[in-house]
Each structure stands twice: as C-alpha cells, then as structure tokens.
mmCIF file of C-alpha atoms in Angstrom:
data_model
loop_
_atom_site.group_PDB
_atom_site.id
_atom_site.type_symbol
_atom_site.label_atom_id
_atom_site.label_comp_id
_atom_site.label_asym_id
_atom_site.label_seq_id
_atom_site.Cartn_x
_atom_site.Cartn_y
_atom_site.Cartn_z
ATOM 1 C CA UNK L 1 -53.151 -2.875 -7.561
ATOM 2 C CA UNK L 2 -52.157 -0.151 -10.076
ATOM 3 C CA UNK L 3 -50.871 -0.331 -12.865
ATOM 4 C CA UNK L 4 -48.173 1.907 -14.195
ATOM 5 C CA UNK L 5 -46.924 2.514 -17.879
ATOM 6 C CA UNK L 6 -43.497 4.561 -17.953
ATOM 7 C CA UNK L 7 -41.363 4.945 -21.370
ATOM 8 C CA UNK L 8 -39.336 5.203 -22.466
ATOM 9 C CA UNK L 9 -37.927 2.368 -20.619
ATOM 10 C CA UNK L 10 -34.697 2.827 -21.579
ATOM 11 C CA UNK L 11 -32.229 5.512 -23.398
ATOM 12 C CA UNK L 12 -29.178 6.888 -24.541
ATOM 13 C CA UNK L 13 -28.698 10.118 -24.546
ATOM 14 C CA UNK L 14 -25.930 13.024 -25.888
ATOM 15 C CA UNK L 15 -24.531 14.996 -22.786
ATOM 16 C CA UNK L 16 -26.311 18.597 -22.948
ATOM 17 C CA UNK L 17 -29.439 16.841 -24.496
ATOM 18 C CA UNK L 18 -32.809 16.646 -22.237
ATOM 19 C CA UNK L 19 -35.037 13.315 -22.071
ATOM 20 C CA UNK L 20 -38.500 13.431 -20.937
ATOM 21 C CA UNK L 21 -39.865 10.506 -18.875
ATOM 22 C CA UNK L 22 -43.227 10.208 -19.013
ATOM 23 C CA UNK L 23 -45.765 8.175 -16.295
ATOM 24 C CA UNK L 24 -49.390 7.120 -17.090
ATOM 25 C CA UNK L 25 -51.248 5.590 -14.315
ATOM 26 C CA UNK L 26 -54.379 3.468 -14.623
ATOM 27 C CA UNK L 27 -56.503 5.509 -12.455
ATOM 28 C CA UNK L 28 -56.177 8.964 -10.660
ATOM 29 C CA UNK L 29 -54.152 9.358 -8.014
ATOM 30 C CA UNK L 30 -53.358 12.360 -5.888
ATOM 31 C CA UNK L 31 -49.443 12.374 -5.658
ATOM 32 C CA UNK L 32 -46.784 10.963 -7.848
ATOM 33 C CA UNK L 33 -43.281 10.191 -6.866
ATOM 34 C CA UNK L 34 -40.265 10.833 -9.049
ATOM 35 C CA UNK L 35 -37.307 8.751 -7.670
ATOM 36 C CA UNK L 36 -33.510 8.627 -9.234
ATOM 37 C CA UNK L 37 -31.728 4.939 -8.351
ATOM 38 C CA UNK L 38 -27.792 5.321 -9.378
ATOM 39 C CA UNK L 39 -26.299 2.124 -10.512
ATOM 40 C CA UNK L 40 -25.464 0.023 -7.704
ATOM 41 C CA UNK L 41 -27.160 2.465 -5.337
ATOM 42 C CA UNK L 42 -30.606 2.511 -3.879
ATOM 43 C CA UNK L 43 -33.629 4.754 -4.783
ATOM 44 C CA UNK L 44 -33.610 8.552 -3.452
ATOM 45 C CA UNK L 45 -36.424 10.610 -3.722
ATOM 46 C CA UNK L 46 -36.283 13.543 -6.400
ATOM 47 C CA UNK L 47 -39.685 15.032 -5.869
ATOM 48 C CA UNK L 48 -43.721 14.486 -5.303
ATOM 49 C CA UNK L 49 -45.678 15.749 -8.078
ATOM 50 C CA UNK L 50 -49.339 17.297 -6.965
ATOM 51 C CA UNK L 51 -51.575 17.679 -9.949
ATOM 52 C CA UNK L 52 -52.265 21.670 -9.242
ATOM 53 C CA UNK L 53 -49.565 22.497 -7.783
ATOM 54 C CA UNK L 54 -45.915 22.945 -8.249
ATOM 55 C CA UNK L 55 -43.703 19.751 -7.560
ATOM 56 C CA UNK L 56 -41.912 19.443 -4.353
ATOM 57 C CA UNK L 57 -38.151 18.663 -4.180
ATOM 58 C CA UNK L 58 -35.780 17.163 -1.910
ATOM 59 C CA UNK L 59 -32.929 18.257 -0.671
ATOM 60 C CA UNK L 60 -30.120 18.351 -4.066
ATOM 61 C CA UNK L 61 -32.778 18.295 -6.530
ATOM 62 C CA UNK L 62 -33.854 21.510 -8.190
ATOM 63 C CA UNK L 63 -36.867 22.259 -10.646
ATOM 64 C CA UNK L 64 -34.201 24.036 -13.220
ATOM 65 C CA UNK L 65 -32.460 20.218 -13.740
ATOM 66 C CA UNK L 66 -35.621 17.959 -13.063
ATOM 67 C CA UNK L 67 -39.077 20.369 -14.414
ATOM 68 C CA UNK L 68 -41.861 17.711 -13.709
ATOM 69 C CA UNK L 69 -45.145 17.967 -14.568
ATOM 70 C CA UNK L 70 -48.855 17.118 -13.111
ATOM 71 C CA UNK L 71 -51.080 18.167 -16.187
ATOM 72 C CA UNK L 72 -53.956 15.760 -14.688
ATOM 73 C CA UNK L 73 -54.133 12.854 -11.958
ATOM 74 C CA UNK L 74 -53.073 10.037 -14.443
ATOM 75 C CA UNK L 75 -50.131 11.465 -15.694
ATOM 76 C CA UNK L 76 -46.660 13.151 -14.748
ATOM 77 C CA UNK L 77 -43.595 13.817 -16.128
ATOM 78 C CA UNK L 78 -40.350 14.456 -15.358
ATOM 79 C CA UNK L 79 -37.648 15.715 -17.929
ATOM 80 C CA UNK L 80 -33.886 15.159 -16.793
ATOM 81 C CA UNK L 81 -32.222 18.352 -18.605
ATOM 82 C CA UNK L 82 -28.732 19.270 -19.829
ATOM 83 C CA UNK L 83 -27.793 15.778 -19.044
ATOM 84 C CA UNK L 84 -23.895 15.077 -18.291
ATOM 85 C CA UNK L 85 -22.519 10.976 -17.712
ATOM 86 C CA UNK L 86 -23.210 11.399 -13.600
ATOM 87 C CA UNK L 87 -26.882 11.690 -14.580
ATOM 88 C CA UNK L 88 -26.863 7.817 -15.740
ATOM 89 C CA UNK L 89 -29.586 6.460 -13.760
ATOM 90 C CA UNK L 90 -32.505 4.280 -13.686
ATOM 91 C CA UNK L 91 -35.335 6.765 -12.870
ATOM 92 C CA UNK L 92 -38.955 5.372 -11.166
ATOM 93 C CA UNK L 93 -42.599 6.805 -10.985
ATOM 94 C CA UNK L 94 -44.330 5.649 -8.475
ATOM 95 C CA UNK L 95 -47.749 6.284 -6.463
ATOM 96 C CA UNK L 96 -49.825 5.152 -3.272
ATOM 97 C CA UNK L 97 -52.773 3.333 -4.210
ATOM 98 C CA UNK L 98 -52.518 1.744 -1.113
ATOM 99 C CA UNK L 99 -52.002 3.277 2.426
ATOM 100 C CA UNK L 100 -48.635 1.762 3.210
ATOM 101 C CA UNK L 101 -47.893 0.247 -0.160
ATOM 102 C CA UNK L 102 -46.137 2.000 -2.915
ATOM 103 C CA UNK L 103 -46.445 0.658 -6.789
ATOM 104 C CA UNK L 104 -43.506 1.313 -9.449
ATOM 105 C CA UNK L 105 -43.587 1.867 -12.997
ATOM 106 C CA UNK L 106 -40.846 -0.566 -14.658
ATOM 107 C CA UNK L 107 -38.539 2.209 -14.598
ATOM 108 C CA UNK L 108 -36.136 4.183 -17.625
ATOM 109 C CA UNK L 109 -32.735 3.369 -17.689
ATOM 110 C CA UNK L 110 -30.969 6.438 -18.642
ATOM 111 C CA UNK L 111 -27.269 5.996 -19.991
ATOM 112 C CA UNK L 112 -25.869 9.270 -21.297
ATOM 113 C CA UNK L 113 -22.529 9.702 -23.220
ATOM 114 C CA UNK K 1 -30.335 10.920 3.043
ATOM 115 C CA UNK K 2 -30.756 7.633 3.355
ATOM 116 C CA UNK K 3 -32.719 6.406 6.101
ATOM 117 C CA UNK K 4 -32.557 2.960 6.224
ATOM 118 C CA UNK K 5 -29.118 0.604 6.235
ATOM 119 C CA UNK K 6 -29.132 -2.885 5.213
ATOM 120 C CA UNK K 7 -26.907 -5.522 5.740
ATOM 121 C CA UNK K 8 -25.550 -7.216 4.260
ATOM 122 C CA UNK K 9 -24.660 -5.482 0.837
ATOM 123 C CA UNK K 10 -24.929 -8.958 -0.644
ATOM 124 C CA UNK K 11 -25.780 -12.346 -0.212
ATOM 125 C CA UNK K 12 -25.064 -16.122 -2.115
ATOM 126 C CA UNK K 13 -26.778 -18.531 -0.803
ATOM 127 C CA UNK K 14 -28.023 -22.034 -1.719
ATOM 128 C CA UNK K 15 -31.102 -23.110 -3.096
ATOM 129 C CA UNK K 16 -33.044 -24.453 -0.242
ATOM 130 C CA UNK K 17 -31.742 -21.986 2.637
ATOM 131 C CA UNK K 18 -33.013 -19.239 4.732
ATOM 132 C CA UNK K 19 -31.911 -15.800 3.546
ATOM 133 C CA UNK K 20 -32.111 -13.024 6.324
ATOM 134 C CA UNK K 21 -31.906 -9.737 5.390
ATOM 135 C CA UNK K 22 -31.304 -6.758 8.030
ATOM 136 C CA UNK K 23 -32.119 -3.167 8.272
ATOM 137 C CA UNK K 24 -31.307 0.204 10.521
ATOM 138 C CA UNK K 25 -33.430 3.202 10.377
ATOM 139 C CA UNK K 26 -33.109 6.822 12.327
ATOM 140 C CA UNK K 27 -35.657 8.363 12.624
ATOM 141 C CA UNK K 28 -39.597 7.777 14.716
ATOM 142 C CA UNK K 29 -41.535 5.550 11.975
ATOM 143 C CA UNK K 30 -45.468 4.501 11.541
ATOM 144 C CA UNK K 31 -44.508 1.585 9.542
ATOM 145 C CA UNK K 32 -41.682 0.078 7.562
ATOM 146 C CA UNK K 33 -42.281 -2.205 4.119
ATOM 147 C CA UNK K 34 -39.862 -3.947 2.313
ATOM 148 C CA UNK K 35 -39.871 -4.068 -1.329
ATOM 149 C CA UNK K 36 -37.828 -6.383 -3.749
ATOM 150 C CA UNK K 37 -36.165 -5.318 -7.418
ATOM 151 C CA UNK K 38 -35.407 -7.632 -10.070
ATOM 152 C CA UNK K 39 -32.639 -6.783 -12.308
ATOM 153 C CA UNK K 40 -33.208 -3.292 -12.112
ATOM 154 C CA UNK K 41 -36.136 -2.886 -13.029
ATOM 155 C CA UNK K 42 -39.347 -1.919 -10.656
ATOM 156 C CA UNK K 43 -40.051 -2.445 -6.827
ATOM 157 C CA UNK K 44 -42.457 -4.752 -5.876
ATOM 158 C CA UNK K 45 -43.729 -4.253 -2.670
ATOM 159 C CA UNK K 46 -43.644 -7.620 0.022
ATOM 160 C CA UNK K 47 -44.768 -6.836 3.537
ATOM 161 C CA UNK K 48 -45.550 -3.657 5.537
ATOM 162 C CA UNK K 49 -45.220 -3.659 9.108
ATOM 163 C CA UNK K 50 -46.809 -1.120 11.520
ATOM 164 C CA UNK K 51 -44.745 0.404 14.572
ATOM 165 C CA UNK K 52 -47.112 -1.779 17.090
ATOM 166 C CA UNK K 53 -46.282 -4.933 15.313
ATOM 167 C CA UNK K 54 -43.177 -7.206 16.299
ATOM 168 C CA UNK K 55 -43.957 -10.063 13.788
ATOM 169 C CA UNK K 56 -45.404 -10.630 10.577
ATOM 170 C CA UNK K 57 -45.809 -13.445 8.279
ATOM 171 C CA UNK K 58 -46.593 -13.510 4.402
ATOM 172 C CA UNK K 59 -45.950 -17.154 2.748
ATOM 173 C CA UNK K 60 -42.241 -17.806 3.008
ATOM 174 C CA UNK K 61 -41.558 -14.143 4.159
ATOM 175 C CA UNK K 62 -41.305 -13.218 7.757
ATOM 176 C CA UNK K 63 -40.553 -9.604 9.419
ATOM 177 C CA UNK K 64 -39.420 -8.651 12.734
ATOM 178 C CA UNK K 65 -39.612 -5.219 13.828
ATOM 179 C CA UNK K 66 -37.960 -4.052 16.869
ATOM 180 C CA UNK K 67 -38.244 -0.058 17.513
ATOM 181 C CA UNK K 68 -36.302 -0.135 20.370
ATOM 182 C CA UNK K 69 -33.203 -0.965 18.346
ATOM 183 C CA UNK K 70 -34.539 0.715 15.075
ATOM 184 C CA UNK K 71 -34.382 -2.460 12.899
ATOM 185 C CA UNK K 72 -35.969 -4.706 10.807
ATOM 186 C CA UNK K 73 -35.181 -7.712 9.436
ATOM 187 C CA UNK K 74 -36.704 -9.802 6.533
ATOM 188 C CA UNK K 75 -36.623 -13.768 6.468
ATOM 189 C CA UNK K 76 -37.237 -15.904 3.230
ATOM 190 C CA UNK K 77 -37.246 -19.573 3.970
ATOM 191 C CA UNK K 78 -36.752 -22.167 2.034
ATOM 192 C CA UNK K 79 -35.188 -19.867 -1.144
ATOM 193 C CA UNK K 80 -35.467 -20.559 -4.519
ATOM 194 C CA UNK K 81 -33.969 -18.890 -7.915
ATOM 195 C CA UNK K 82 -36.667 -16.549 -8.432
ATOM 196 C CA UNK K 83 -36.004 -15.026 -5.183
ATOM 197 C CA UNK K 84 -32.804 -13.744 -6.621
ATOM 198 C CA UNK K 85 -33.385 -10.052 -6.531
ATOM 199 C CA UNK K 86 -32.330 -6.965 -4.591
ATOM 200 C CA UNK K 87 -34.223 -6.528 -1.288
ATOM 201 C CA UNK K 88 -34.592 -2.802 0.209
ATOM 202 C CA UNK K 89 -36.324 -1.902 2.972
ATOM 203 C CA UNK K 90 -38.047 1.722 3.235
ATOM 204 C CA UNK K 91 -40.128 4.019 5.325
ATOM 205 C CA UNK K 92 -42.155 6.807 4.755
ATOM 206 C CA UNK K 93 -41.244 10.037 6.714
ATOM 207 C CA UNK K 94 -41.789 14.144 5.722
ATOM 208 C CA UNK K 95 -39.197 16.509 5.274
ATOM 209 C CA UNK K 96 -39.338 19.217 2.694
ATOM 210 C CA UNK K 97 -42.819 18.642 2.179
ATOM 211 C CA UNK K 98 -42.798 15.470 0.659
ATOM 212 C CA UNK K 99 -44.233 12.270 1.191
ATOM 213 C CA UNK K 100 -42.349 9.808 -0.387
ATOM 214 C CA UNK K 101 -40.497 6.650 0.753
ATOM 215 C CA UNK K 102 -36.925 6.790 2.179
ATOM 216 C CA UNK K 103 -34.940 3.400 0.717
ATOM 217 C CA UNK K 104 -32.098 1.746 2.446
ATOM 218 C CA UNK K 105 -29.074 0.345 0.749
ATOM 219 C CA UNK K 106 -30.459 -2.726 -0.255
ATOM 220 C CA UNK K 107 -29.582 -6.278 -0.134
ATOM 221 C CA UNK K 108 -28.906 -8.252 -3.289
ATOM 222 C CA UNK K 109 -29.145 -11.549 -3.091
ATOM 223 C CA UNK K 110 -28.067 -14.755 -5.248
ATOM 224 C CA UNK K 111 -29.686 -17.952 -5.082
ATOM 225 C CA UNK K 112 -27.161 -20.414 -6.292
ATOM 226 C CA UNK K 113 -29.018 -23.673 -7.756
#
C-alpha cells in the first residue's frame, strides 16, 4: 500500500486569495492525480501530474486556475488560485501503486468566503 | 464527464441487511473498482473487477459485472455501522491524455443500528 500525506487538510480561505495543496508520497511514483470532489458531488479529475513534464488537464480545468507541480516523484502540488465561494471543495491526490488500484491522500477541505 | 451512474443516491438500511449498490458506465472498460469514502474524507479502494470477470468475492463484498448491459453492482451482506460510508464506483479510461479514474455519483449509505 502507499501511503499518502496531504495538508493542509483543511482551510478557509479569503475569495481572491490562492491555497497551495501539497502531496508527499512514501515512495516514487510516476503519475499523480489531482481530483476536485464538490460537496455532495463525486470526484472529477482536474489533472495528472508527470514529474518532467507539464501537467495534463481535463476538459474545464486550466493551468492559469489550478498550476500544479511535479518537482520530483514523491511530491506534487497543486495551488487553487484567485479562489471565489464555487471553488469550495474537498480536493484529493492520489496515485497507482497498484495496477488497478488507486490510493488517496485524506484529502483538503477547502471552504472559501 | 461522469462516467459511471449509481443508484441509488442513498440508502438506510438496517443493521444486519444486505445493501446493493448499482452502477452504469458508457464507455468500452478493462476493469471497474469500487471504492468507499467515509465522511469525506479519502477513498479506499474495495474490489477491482476485470472486463472477463462476471463475479467476484472479497469477505462480505460481492461484484457482478455485466458488459453487455454496462453495469456493476456491489453487494455488502450482513451490514454493520462501520459500513456507513459513501460507495462510488469508477473506471479508468484516456481522454485528454490522462490516466486517471472516472467516478460515478456515488451511493451513500446509512446503517441504522
């Protein structure tokens, strides 16, 4: 199994303010997943992080609102910026250690006002 | 956008009782997992299932797979409180050059003591 440290695992936040989520794994992994879970919603992919490379986003999620880096293949993060009240989310990291079996970190729960 | 659809939304049942938990996908699919969340916080994974399987069994868990109908449902016998938690299915498919997971809508379900 891996294990996963995110932080902060929770915060409030100032509309027009940026938070920085950062994701430490326990051993090096060659993709990390950034994924956004609104509140009573499921999870929806925001982008794969390649250590390397420049992150890959989906479809509604641009590199100007969510930068994420891959400085090495422990650790990635992703920075939500100029936040507004729709960006109140719970946010995962997550990698494949496993084919076919996904781990999480504990998630940040971002409220912003 | 999403690929999976769950039903139902939510769930009460009593301590003691089988919980069955359904879900759609679209799209071709080498194997489908389920994953459970506790308050909010992050996934677990529970039981993968490959395309060629029908059936699969993990303690009090049991998956059916049918890819002729596009579904999947999850089975926990015998519940108990700690299985209150929300249940999502999820796949893993590319588009936009990503490799991440595609969620469904979850399940949440309440084990009433």
């Amino acid at each position: 199994s891996a294990v996963i440290s995110q932080k902060p695992s929770r915060d409030i936040c100032q509309r027009g303010t940026s938070l920085t989520i950062q994701c430490q794994v326990d051993s090096q992994v060659t993709m990390m997943f950034w994924y956004r879970q609104q509140p009573g919603q499921s999870l929806t992919l925001i982008a794969t992080a390649n250590q390397g490379s420049e992150a890959t986003y989906e479809s509604g999620f641009v590199i100007d609102k969510f930068p994420i880096s891959r400085p090495n293949l422990t650790f990635s993060t992703l920075t939500v910026s100029n936040m507004s009240p729709e960006d109140s989310s719970i946010y995962l990291c997550s990698v494949d250690r496993e084919p076919g079996k996904a781990f999480f970190g504990q998630g940040t729960r971002l409220t912003v006002v | 956008s999403q690929q999976g659809e769950e039903d139902p939304q939510a769930l009460s049942i009593q301590e003691g009782e089988n919980a069955t938990m359904n879900c759609s996908y679209k799209t071709s699919i080498n194997n489908l997992q389920w994953y459970r969340q506790n308050s909010g916080r992050g996934l677990v994974h529970l039981i993968l299932i490959r395309s060629n399987e029908r059936e699969k069994h993990s303690g009090r868990l049991r998956v059916t797979l049918d890819t002729s109908k596009k579904s999947s449902s999850l089975l926990i016998t015998a519940s108990q409180a700690a299985d209150t938690a929300s249940y999502f299915c999820a796949t893993k498919y590319s588009g936009g050059g990503a490799d991440g997971l595609t969620f469904g809508k979850g399940t949440h379900l309440i084990i009433q003591p």
